[in-house]
């Protein structure tokens, strides 16, 4: 190079005539920059002394940046007022703040939680009955959201990183509303629900014989409408937890970011609770309430179906009402550039090649290199894998904890779901907020945040041993664990006392006899009469129930032979179990927000959204999708009484071994939490913060990483020389 006394290297050219010592990469995008004064010692020829041996870090420029040490161009932070074009009302500007954006973000997260994790889950059983779908097909409906999310999360987070994030959230609002609307459409195109004949559950010597038929229903086609609705919901949910989280982190100082993100995540946890409450209330309304015709069935009738579709219409309106507010927000909130100037890079120094071009990531052709760069960040991958193992346990508990409570402590399905929700939802929301508050209050660095998450996961691991304390014996069950007054065989529901009743094993209607033994149904108990006016329903003349003959009746003597429902379980560990399990949930979710903040800190500034996209994709592939499957397989292995339908095909499980189920829950929980502790520990051990000399704003992050890496390489070369 002319005018230079260093090594002649064609990869570097002088940046400007007035600064002959400052060199920048050529357009060939060489990924390192060097100062000629740093390589002077490698020349074997004696050189002239340099006039400026040390230049400030701000003089190192990168492709696509302004030469010199001036601030970042205004185009990078398009701060502006709230509105559309020239229409910028003063009242709108009150919302043009981080708190205003957080308010609307929380509403969108709440809506998404209500629909996806609330209304869909509570309506699945009703949809299955109304449209005559198999459980495997309704499982496909539930999984369609995660499939859509996985397919789109990487692309949306990568493309939206440098785009207008609030408008992406307006798009998310539109897609969530559209998905909810499409999901409700089968109600309006499938016609009115036709009530079938009432099934007689008592013991009758003569019954119409059921015929095994395998004909397909004409309602099957609506399966594809439900799947389409879920795919649209997944499309809308993708920008919410990737671009929305990154935008919040952009708009607030580092020490406040965890608090804001924690509040947003807490609302996403409360969403399912609102969805379950809303959906539960709507299921008490008849499905064809819009027809205006009176019906003669009640909720106790097995033919009853609730108005599952109303909640989706309400969510559609709520989601679309957020399109206008999000479209008003500017690309960056006022003050974002000043906030970014005050932030210090804490990206993990992995030693891998860093891309220093500020234009890197603006073209889709950089997508593979960007993903590869993040996947080579060991700290980032450890944090992501720890969230995957936690998500596997969390989704498993959310799905099957009601069933665990129902079987262990003898509650009804509705009571068990309410009790489990009252522990899971408040515990998860409290944990998210507490984690964010503690990180924000103590202004933890990235390293300290990782140590905090490691501590909380260790405590949650210890508390998971609570399942050892909740093992409850099964209640006596005729034909399963008890004989029919000394007759019949264990493992067979049929005995001489009910042999002539023509009972169906596919109709499970538990009955508690006056002898304290539980029966599969009134038919299997040999009951011929019932009193439906009483609640619960009372049965009489039961040939399989042996009544105790008392000479003098006492007030405690039962005045019935059997009543509908399960027998009460003599297990007194419920309060202790709920208390300890609540603490375990709090400490589990207390690590949720800090881990997200750690992920945002340990990667380069321009790859944060993509990092969240990779996390969300792997979270579903390795966590939320296989979680319920693994828990379901483990629970089914403890089944001791299966449903056998009229065609002889095995269906759902009716009775489980309680002790084995508790051990299965504990085993899966302990294994996953050990993995979580391991990956969090690896992240703490492997994390290498930038040297203190490089404490510069995010805008100069890439240039600093390049200079530091190059200086290390030159020092190593000098030592070898």
XYZ file of C-alpha atoms in Angstrom:
721
model
C 0.000 0.000 0.000
C 1.232 3.442 -0.832
C 1.869 5.820 1.938
C 1.976 3.065 4.507
C 4.908 1.583 6.378
C 3.213 -1.640 7.429
C 2.793 -4.924 5.656
C 1.325 -4.688 2.177
C -2.087 -6.315 2.564
C -4.605 -5.896 -0.270
C -7.516 -6.608 2.081
C -7.157 -3.194 3.724
C -7.326 0.276 2.234
C -6.975 3.712 3.768
C -10.304 5.031 5.012
C -9.679 8.669 4.075
C -6.751 10.919 3.087
C -6.844 12.872 6.327
C -6.511 9.751 8.480
C -3.791 7.705 6.756
C -3.255 5.461 9.792
C -6.881 4.279 10.080
C -7.683 1.278 7.918
C -11.046 -0.310 7.154
C -12.041 -3.535 5.437
C -12.397 -3.526 1.716
C -15.694 -4.374 0.001
C -14.695 -8.041 -0.039
C -16.134 -8.151 3.510
C -13.023 -9.466 5.217
C -14.168 -10.008 8.769
C -11.251 -8.409 10.594
C -9.849 -4.875 10.693
C -6.370 -3.935 11.757
C -4.380 -0.895 12.665
C -1.084 -0.662 10.842
C 0.700 0.255 14.045
C -0.257 -3.113 15.569
C 1.434 -5.218 12.882
C 4.590 -3.127 12.464
C 6.675 -5.531 14.518
C 6.088 -8.378 12.067
C 8.064 -6.639 9.312
C 11.673 -7.727 9.228
C 12.713 -4.378 7.701
C 13.291 -1.411 10.046
C 10.379 0.997 9.763
C 9.875 4.648 10.462
C 8.300 5.473 13.816
C 4.552 5.927 13.620
C 3.072 9.222 14.649
C -0.018 7.844 16.304
C 0.659 4.352 17.703
C -2.667 4.104 19.555
C -5.954 5.164 18.103
C -9.242 5.235 19.999
C -11.614 2.381 19.439
C -14.135 4.709 17.890
C -11.842 5.168 14.914
C -12.351 1.543 13.891
C -15.127 1.489 11.318
C -17.042 -1.268 9.681
C -18.681 -1.689 6.310
C -21.926 0.125 6.112
C -21.051 2.548 8.922
C -20.131 6.216 8.683
C -16.459 6.943 8.590
C -15.089 8.653 11.591
C -16.226 8.378 15.137
C -19.569 10.127 14.823
C -22.816 8.768 16.174
C -24.953 6.201 14.465
C -26.973 7.547 11.580
C -30.506 8.595 12.417
C -31.937 6.020 10.026
C -30.983 3.225 12.433
C -33.247 4.615 15.146
C -36.348 5.986 13.482
C -37.820 7.585 16.572
C -40.987 9.478 16.045
C -44.403 10.409 17.340
C -47.332 8.030 17.644
C -49.759 8.172 14.734
C -50.083 7.695 10.978
C -48.248 10.085 8.700
C -49.287 13.633 9.503
C -52.108 12.479 11.759
C -50.409 12.591 15.170
C -52.906 13.578 17.881
C -51.415 14.818 21.113
C -53.472 12.321 23.109
C -51.712 9.476 21.269
C -48.318 10.651 22.524
C -49.182 9.658 26.076
C -48.959 6.024 24.952
C -45.731 6.590 23.003
C -43.662 5.352 25.948
C -42.321 1.978 27.107
C -45.192 1.714 29.588
C -47.745 2.465 26.889
C -46.273 -0.175 24.622
C -46.065 -2.667 27.509
C -49.770 -2.138 28.236
C -50.780 -3.093 24.695
C -48.215 -5.907 24.613
C -49.771 -7.358 27.777
C -53.239 -7.203 26.221
C -51.999 -9.080 23.164
C -50.178 -11.672 25.298
C -53.326 -12.068 27.397
C -55.454 -12.573 24.269
C -53.039 -15.128 22.861
C -53.036 -17.049 26.146
C -56.833 -16.959 26.387
C -57.288 -18.441 22.914
C -54.370 -20.831 22.435
C -53.840 -22.226 25.923
C -57.282 -21.593 27.402
C -60.246 -21.795 25.054
C -58.737 -24.381 22.703
C -57.829 -26.755 25.518
C -61.127 -26.519 27.350
C -63.162 -26.827 24.122
C -61.351 -29.830 22.667
C -63.541 -32.444 24.379
C -66.722 -30.655 23.252
C -65.430 -30.354 19.684
C -64.507 -34.031 19.739
C -68.084 -35.013 20.635
C -69.827 -32.515 18.369
C -67.853 -33.339 15.221
C -67.293 -37.029 16.010
C -63.499 -36.859 15.959
C -61.049 -39.332 17.448
C -58.723 -38.251 20.236
C -55.731 -38.653 17.934
C -57.264 -36.150 15.513
C -58.062 -33.624 18.224
C -54.453 -34.044 19.332
C -53.443 -33.030 15.818
C -55.552 -29.896 16.202
C -53.744 -28.996 19.410
C -50.318 -29.604 17.843
C -51.023 -27.488 14.747
C -50.232 -24.283 16.646
C -46.771 -25.506 17.617
C -46.115 -26.788 14.089
C -46.891 -23.368 12.621
C -44.814 -21.637 15.282
C -41.789 -23.848 14.630
C -41.912 -23.365 10.882
C -42.142 -19.584 11.038
C -40.259 -18.519 14.171
C -36.798 -18.409 12.562
C -37.889 -16.528 9.449
C -40.137 -14.036 11.227
C -37.536 -13.231 13.876
C -34.764 -12.875 11.279
C -36.726 -10.706 8.843
C -38.348 -8.624 11.567
C -35.132 -7.841 13.473
C -34.376 -4.770 11.364
C -37.985 -4.115 10.444
C -40.799 -2.168 12.073
C -41.482 -4.367 15.119
C -44.729 -2.669 16.291
C -46.223 -3.205 12.834
C -45.228 -6.856 13.061
C -47.240 -6.990 16.284
C -50.163 -5.357 14.462
C -49.844 -8.217 11.971
C -49.761 -10.649 14.905
C -52.994 -9.131 16.250
C -54.627 -9.541 12.854
C -53.557 -13.188 12.511
C -54.580 -14.099 16.067
C -58.017 -12.585 15.491
C -58.341 -14.270 12.107
C -57.325 -17.619 13.583
C -59.917 -17.300 16.366
C -62.591 -16.391 13.821
C -61.747 -19.311 11.527
C -61.716 -21.697 14.504
C -65.327 -20.768 15.304
C -66.638 -21.098 11.725
C -67.637 -24.812 11.911
C -70.385 -23.840 14.354
C -72.114 -21.742 11.682
C -71.749 -24.177 8.783
C -72.412 -27.545 10.439
C -76.065 -26.949 11.268
C -77.865 -27.448 14.564
C -76.751 -30.071 17.040
C -79.082 -33.080 17.016
C -79.708 -34.716 20.389
C -79.489 -38.496 20.394
C -81.488 -40.868 22.560
C -80.688 -40.908 26.269
C -78.502 -43.797 27.332
C -79.980 -45.837 30.165
C -77.286 -46.497 32.746
C -79.298 -48.793 35.064
C -79.296 -52.573 35.072
C -81.880 -53.832 32.594
C -82.348 -57.425 31.547
C -83.393 -56.375 28.041
C -81.425 -53.760 26.138
C -81.019 -52.977 22.506
C -77.836 -54.618 21.377
C -75.299 -52.205 20.032
C -73.813 -52.878 16.638
C -70.170 -52.173 15.849
C -69.986 -49.793 12.884
C -66.961 -48.072 11.411
C -68.673 -45.559 9.147
C -67.075 -42.141 8.785
C -69.000 -39.013 9.761
C -69.869 -36.222 7.324
C -68.601 -33.788 9.984
C -65.037 -35.027 9.533
C -64.308 -32.313 6.955
C -64.410 -29.614 9.642
C -61.211 -31.048 11.056
C -59.296 -29.126 8.398
C -60.980 -25.869 9.387
C -59.851 -26.313 12.983
C -56.310 -27.089 11.819
C -56.307 -23.977 9.611
C -57.431 -21.874 12.560
C -54.606 -23.221 14.700
C -52.055 -22.584 11.941
C -53.208 -18.967 11.732
C -53.003 -18.647 15.525
C -49.435 -19.981 15.401
C -48.567 -17.426 12.726
C -49.873 -14.651 14.963
C -48.096 -15.909 18.061
C -44.658 -15.995 16.433
C -43.856 -12.232 16.429
C -45.251 -11.792 19.930
C -42.544 -13.636 21.864
C -39.640 -12.847 19.520
C -39.933 -9.357 18.058
C -42.140 -8.036 20.874
C -39.670 -9.095 23.558
C -36.734 -7.633 21.606
C -38.591 -4.334 21.148
C -39.181 -4.044 24.898
C -35.491 -4.723 25.512
C -34.622 -1.988 22.985
C -36.842 0.613 24.611
C -35.860 0.439 28.289
C -32.557 0.579 30.192
C -30.794 -2.670 30.936
C -31.779 -2.798 34.610
C -35.485 -2.303 33.778
C -35.652 -4.739 30.886
C -36.139 -7.825 33.064
C -39.021 -6.210 34.970
C -40.881 -5.228 31.798
C -40.317 -8.627 30.171
C -41.392 -10.385 33.376
C -44.671 -8.454 33.466
C -45.340 -9.344 29.831
C -44.616 -13.022 30.429
C -46.809 -13.010 33.540
C -49.750 -11.808 31.446
C -49.156 -14.637 28.995
C -49.409 -17.032 31.955
C -52.612 -15.423 33.235
C -54.160 -15.716 29.778
C -54.897 -19.454 30.063
C -56.501 -18.866 33.465
C -58.902 -16.318 31.985
C -59.480 -18.695 29.081
C -60.400 -21.575 31.359
C -62.725 -19.434 33.450
C -64.397 -17.908 30.397
C -64.609 -21.217 28.562
C -65.927 -23.017 31.624
C -68.724 -20.505 32.047
C -69.630 -20.631 28.362
C -69.837 -24.431 28.442
C -72.758 -24.061 30.853
C -74.641 -22.384 27.999
C -76.239 -24.699 25.432
C -74.333 -24.975 22.139
C -77.227 -23.679 19.983
C -78.152 -20.768 22.226
C -78.220 -18.539 19.129
C -81.186 -20.469 17.742
C -83.508 -19.103 20.424
C -85.275 -22.461 20.891
C -85.821 -24.030 24.293
C -84.365 -27.425 25.132
C -85.242 -30.069 27.690
C -81.714 -31.221 28.621
C -79.509 -30.055 31.472
C -75.774 -30.052 32.106
C -76.031 -33.373 33.934
C -77.275 -35.015 30.753
C -74.387 -36.780 28.927
C -75.780 -35.414 25.636
C -75.237 -31.808 26.745
C -72.765 -29.711 24.730
C -71.770 -26.172 25.693
C -71.369 -23.025 23.587
C -67.648 -23.427 22.980
C -67.635 -20.993 20.029
C -68.626 -17.776 21.832
C -65.208 -17.337 23.456
C -63.451 -17.440 20.090
C -65.666 -14.692 18.712
C -64.912 -12.492 21.732
C -61.166 -13.152 21.300
C -61.437 -12.266 17.620
C -62.841 -8.842 18.489
C -60.283 -8.263 21.248
C -57.326 -9.184 19.020
C -58.453 -6.993 16.130
C -59.015 -4.060 18.470
C -55.234 -4.039 19.055
C -54.321 -3.669 15.371
C -54.797 0.111 15.361
C -52.770 0.820 18.560
C -49.775 -1.235 17.408
C -49.816 0.334 13.941
C -49.577 3.788 15.578
C -46.258 3.146 17.315
C -43.077 4.355 15.578
C -40.247 2.025 14.614
C -38.442 3.050 17.827
C -39.884 4.803 20.841
C -38.570 8.287 21.670
C -35.334 8.035 23.639
C -34.310 4.641 22.267
C -31.058 5.928 20.767
C -30.046 7.550 24.040
C -30.858 4.340 25.913
C -28.829 2.282 23.461
C -25.884 4.663 23.828
C -25.876 3.950 27.560
C -25.974 0.162 27.264
C -22.826 -1.920 27.556
C -22.333 -5.025 25.470
C -22.243 -8.264 27.495
C -22.141 -10.624 24.514
C -20.358 -13.914 25.129
C -16.838 -13.914 23.660
C -16.840 -17.346 22.067
C -13.701 -16.863 20.003
C -15.574 -17.682 16.800
C -15.459 -15.490 13.736
C -17.713 -12.474 14.197
C -19.522 -10.670 11.391
C -18.666 -6.992 11.679
C -20.584 -5.678 8.703
C -23.430 -3.534 10.014
C -25.412 -4.510 6.935
C -25.089 -8.180 7.880
C -28.538 -9.643 8.362
C -30.374 -7.217 6.109
C -30.285 -9.681 3.227
C -31.939 -13.085 3.387
C -28.792 -14.657 1.966
C -27.129 -13.996 5.335
C -29.733 -16.134 7.109
C -27.739 -19.439 7.155
C -24.592 -17.679 8.395
C -26.578 -15.870 11.103
C -28.146 -19.105 12.368
C -24.783 -20.876 12.292
C -23.176 -18.047 14.227
C -25.771 -18.358 17.004
C -25.629 -22.133 17.099
C -21.866 -21.890 17.709
C -22.487 -19.716 20.775
C -22.174 -22.386 23.486
C -23.594 -20.214 26.262
C -26.650 -19.373 24.186
C -27.241 -23.030 23.323
C -26.899 -24.097 26.977
C -29.496 -21.527 28.021
C -31.857 -22.629 25.248
C -31.530 -26.305 26.173
C -32.235 -25.484 29.824
C -35.482 -23.755 28.813
C -36.411 -26.784 26.692
C -36.131 -29.194 29.620
C -38.143 -26.849 31.834
C -40.795 -26.432 29.134
C -41.148 -30.202 28.866
C -41.990 -30.450 32.569
C -44.178 -27.332 32.609
C -46.376 -28.446 29.700
C -46.607 -31.945 31.155
C -47.828 -30.594 34.487
C -50.218 -28.155 32.815
C -51.757 -31.044 30.881
C -51.822 -33.838 33.450
C -51.716 -32.236 36.905
C -55.556 -32.153 37.038
C -55.603 -35.880 36.288
C -52.980 -36.470 39.006
C -55.033 -34.563 41.608
C -58.233 -36.287 40.475
C -56.820 -39.790 40.931
C -54.645 -39.228 43.984
C -57.147 -37.316 46.101
C -60.504 -38.490 44.672
C -61.771 -35.208 43.219
C -64.112 -34.841 40.268
C -62.618 -33.739 36.951
C -63.919 -30.173 37.230
C -62.819 -29.773 40.856
C -59.381 -31.203 40.100
C -58.935 -28.822 37.140
C -59.950 -25.838 39.271
C -57.629 -26.856 42.099
C -54.681 -27.486 39.777
C -55.246 -24.193 37.985
C -55.384 -22.308 41.275
C -51.853 -23.561 41.990
C -50.252 -23.496 38.543
C -51.408 -20.114 37.253
C -50.746 -17.894 40.312
C -47.452 -19.687 40.983
C -46.238 -19.238 37.412
C -47.285 -15.572 37.234
C -45.742 -14.796 40.635
C -42.502 -16.517 39.632
C -42.227 -14.567 36.376
C -42.763 -11.227 38.113
C -40.477 -12.003 41.068
C -37.662 -13.127 38.787
C -37.872 -9.956 36.737
C -38.127 -7.724 39.819
C -35.092 -9.232 41.553
C -32.900 -8.979 38.455
C -34.050 -5.398 37.936
C -33.687 -4.333 41.579
C -30.139 -5.619 42.004
C -29.106 -4.602 38.452
C -27.517 -7.976 37.827
C -24.970 -8.462 35.088
C -25.334 -11.291 32.603
C -23.054 -13.534 34.668
C -24.962 -12.874 37.878
C -28.306 -13.448 36.152
C -27.110 -16.901 35.082
C -26.001 -17.655 38.648
C -29.417 -16.547 39.906
C -31.211 -18.893 37.502
C -28.899 -21.719 38.553
C -29.853 -21.142 42.205
C -33.595 -21.074 41.521
C -33.467 -24.248 39.418
C -31.566 -26.075 42.179
C -34.236 -25.081 44.706
C -36.986 -26.195 42.299
C -35.183 -29.534 41.883
C -35.210 -30.122 45.635
C -38.876 -29.164 45.946
C -39.796 -31.636 43.178
C -39.289 -34.447 45.675
C -42.729 -33.543 47.016
C -44.228 -36.362 44.911
C -42.644 -38.865 47.282
C -44.874 -37.517 50.026
C -48.141 -37.630 48.083
C -48.500 -41.324 47.362
C -52.082 -42.329 48.205
C -53.525 -45.803 47.974
C -56.334 -46.459 45.526
C -59.861 -46.605 46.911
C -61.454 -50.089 46.879
C -62.809 -50.762 43.382
C -65.123 -53.694 42.646
C -63.653 -55.953 40.003
C -60.265 -54.188 40.080
C -58.923 -54.280 43.627
C -61.942 -55.781 45.417
C -64.231 -58.682 44.595
C -68.025 -58.475 44.386
C -68.762 -59.694 47.915
C -66.481 -62.648 47.420
C -67.702 -63.442 43.898
C -66.158 -62.745 40.519
C -62.489 -62.361 39.639
C -60.081 -59.462 40.037
C -59.492 -57.756 36.711
C -63.012 -58.528 35.469
C -65.946 -56.173 35.968
C -68.511 -58.852 35.280
C -69.712 -60.998 38.195
C -72.738 -63.219 38.870
C -74.595 -60.273 40.422
C -74.513 -58.237 37.177
C -74.174 -60.946 34.535
C -77.692 -60.360 33.204
C -77.473 -56.548 33.055
C -75.841 -56.278 29.596
C -73.478 -53.530 30.804
C -71.197 -51.543 28.510
C -67.578 -51.158 29.552
C -67.264 -48.039 27.373
C -69.726 -46.149 29.606
C -67.791 -45.101 32.735
C -70.037 -43.549 35.365
C -68.403 -44.075 38.779
C -70.637 -45.018 41.659
C -69.870 -45.121 45.378
C -71.687 -47.848 47.255
C -72.894 -47.649 50.811
C -70.310 -50.307 51.644
C -67.477 -47.876 50.774
C -66.578 -49.714 47.559
C -66.481 -47.923 44.212
C -68.248 -49.396 41.181
C -67.648 -48.833 37.476
C -71.248 -47.801 36.747
C -74.769 -48.265 38.144
C -75.186 -51.114 35.713
C -72.135 -52.984 37.012
C -73.392 -52.362 40.571
C -76.642 -54.083 39.610
C -78.804 -51.051 40.385
C -82.303 -51.032 38.857
C -83.837 -47.840 40.279
C -82.611 -44.263 40.649
C -83.761 -40.979 42.178
C -82.649 -38.208 39.841
C -84.135 -35.361 41.889
C -81.408 -35.670 44.480
C -77.914 -34.337 43.889
C -75.795 -36.355 43.586
C -78.043 -38.929 41.949
C -79.010 -41.815 44.255
C -79.470 -45.455 43.173
C -81.447 -48.244 44.841
C -82.005 -51.991 44.522
C -78.345 -52.683 43.720
C -77.763 -56.429 43.637
C -73.941 -56.211 43.853
C -73.833 -53.979 46.945
C -74.049 -55.687 50.284
C -75.818 -53.547 52.833
C -74.947 -53.683 56.478
C -77.877 -54.792 58.619
C -78.248 -52.515 61.607
C -80.785 -53.206 64.355
C -80.842 -49.565 65.488
C -80.142 -47.002 62.750
C -77.733 -44.179 63.649
C -77.580 -40.630 62.245
C -74.372 -41.533 60.404
C -75.932 -44.509 58.670
C -76.269 -43.960 54.902
C -79.853 -43.800 53.640
C -78.855 -44.978 50.174
C -77.366 -48.018 48.539
C -75.191 -46.035 46.132
C -74.694 -42.464 44.928
C -73.160 -41.047 41.788
C -69.504 -40.085 41.978
C -66.266 -41.497 43.304
C -65.791 -42.562 46.885
C -63.868 -40.129 49.043
C -60.186 -40.961 49.407
C -58.749 -41.040 52.912
C -55.628 -39.105 51.947
C -54.742 -36.137 54.139
C -51.614 -34.952 52.282
C -53.355 -32.547 49.904
C -52.654 -29.241 51.761
C -48.965 -30.073 52.202
C -48.676 -31.199 48.597
C -50.296 -28.053 47.227
C -48.133 -25.804 49.417
C -44.826 -27.389 48.438
C -45.826 -27.766 44.797
C -46.817 -24.086 44.676
C -43.334 -23.163 45.920
C -41.784 -25.440 43.287
C -43.795 -23.711 40.550
C -42.756 -20.261 41.800
C -39.046 -21.129 41.771
C -39.371 -22.876 38.410
C -40.895 -19.847 36.700
C -38.690 -17.449 38.644
C -35.929 -18.477 36.250
C -38.048 -17.872 33.123
C -37.580 -14.124 32.724
C -33.896 -14.088 33.812
C -33.027 -16.786 31.254
C -34.708 -14.764 28.503
C -32.739 -11.682 29.583
C -29.520 -13.751 29.632
C -30.200 -14.879 26.073
C -30.679 -11.263 24.997
C -27.403 -10.291 26.673
C -25.115 -13.126 25.586
C -25.666 -12.640 21.834
C -24.834 -9.748 19.555
C -27.255 -6.846 19.502
C -28.394 -7.376 15.910
C -29.137 -11.082 16.494
C -31.375 -10.892 19.547
C -34.664 -11.454 17.719
C -33.202 -14.372 15.782
C -31.865 -15.806 19.051
C -35.364 -15.674 20.527
C -36.694 -17.272 17.349
C -34.262 -20.172 17.667
C -35.172 -20.516 21.337
C -38.905 -20.611 20.581
C -38.418 -23.179 17.817
C -36.270 -25.534 19.914
C -38.513 -24.909 22.928
C -41.384 -26.464 21.032
C -39.469 -29.183 19.222
C -37.719 -30.398 22.385
C -40.129 -29.175 25.072
C -43.782 -28.343 24.579
C -44.476 -30.859 21.791
C -42.866 -33.998 23.322
C -43.705 -32.985 26.916
C -47.379 -34.055 26.967
C -46.502 -37.117 24.878
C -43.851 -38.315 27.346
C -46.078 -37.642 30.343
C -48.995 -39.367 28.620
C -46.978 -42.507 27.855
C -45.666 -42.623 31.421
C -49.136 -42.207 32.912
C -50.681 -44.814 30.602
C -48.089 -47.313 31.830
C -49.717 -47.095 35.280
C -53.231 -47.910 34.004
C -55.023 -50.857 35.623
C -58.434 -50.558 33.893
C -58.872 -49.620 30.234
C -61.944 -48.588 28.292
C -63.002 -51.255 25.796
C -65.619 -50.006 23.321
C -68.336 -52.006 21.595
C -65.918 -52.907 18.783
C -63.388 -54.308 21.248
C -60.911 -51.467 20.689
C -58.963 -50.129 23.664
C -59.718 -46.508 24.448
C -58.986 -44.258 27.405
C -57.836 -45.404 30.834
C -60.422 -45.344 33.617
C -58.364 -46.300 36.694
C -54.661 -45.778 37.448
C -52.275 -47.088 40.067
C -51.849 -43.997 42.229
C -48.471 -44.881 43.728
C -46.910 -45.718 40.372
C -48.324 -42.522 38.886
C -46.731 -40.407 41.632
C -43.359 -42.075 41.063
C -43.627 -41.480 37.307
C -44.371 -37.777 37.830
C -41.424 -37.436 40.171
C -39.017 -39.357 37.907
C -39.726 -37.229 34.834
C -39.594 -34.031 36.865
C -36.295 -34.897 38.557
C -34.595 -35.985 35.318
C -35.616 -32.826 33.456
C -34.644 -30.538 36.308
C -31.251 -32.206 36.622
C -30.748 -31.445 32.929
C -31.828 -27.856 33.570
C -29.325 -27.452 36.400
C -26.598 -29.025 34.250
C -27.157 -26.702 31.285
C -27.443 -23.620 33.500
C -24.228 -24.605 35.253
C -22.483 -25.031 31.904
C -23.682 -21.574 30.839
C -22.232 -19.998 33.996
C -18.943 -21.858 33.561
C -18.520 -21.161 29.830
C -19.625 -17.524 29.770
C -16.820 -15.093 28.954
C -17.825 -11.431 29.200
C -16.115 -8.799 27.039
C -12.909 -7.334 28.523
C -13.482 -4.272 30.665
C -11.599 -2.198 28.101
C -14.406 -2.727 25.639
C -17.210 -1.254 27.693
C -18.780 0.629 24.815
C -22.317 1.125 23.581
C -24.048 -1.510 21.459
C -23.453 0.547 18.352
C -19.709 -0.072 18.523
C -20.079 -3.667 19.682
C -19.041 -5.421 16.472
C -16.038 -3.224 15.873
C -14.799 -3.728 19.403
C -15.175 -7.502 19.195
C -13.156 -7.475 15.993
C -10.365 -5.301 17.386
C -10.044 -7.311 20.585
C -9.997 -10.606 18.701
C -7.368 -9.289 16.309
C -5.165 -7.964 19.090
C -5.244 -11.401 20.700
C -4.250 -13.009 17.412
C -1.386 -10.550 16.906
C -0.124 -11.023 20.444
C -0.114 -14.763 19.882
C 1.746 -14.311 16.595
C 4.266 -12.027 18.284
C 4.918 -14.596 21.009
C 5.556 -17.232 18.393
C 7.923 -14.882 16.578
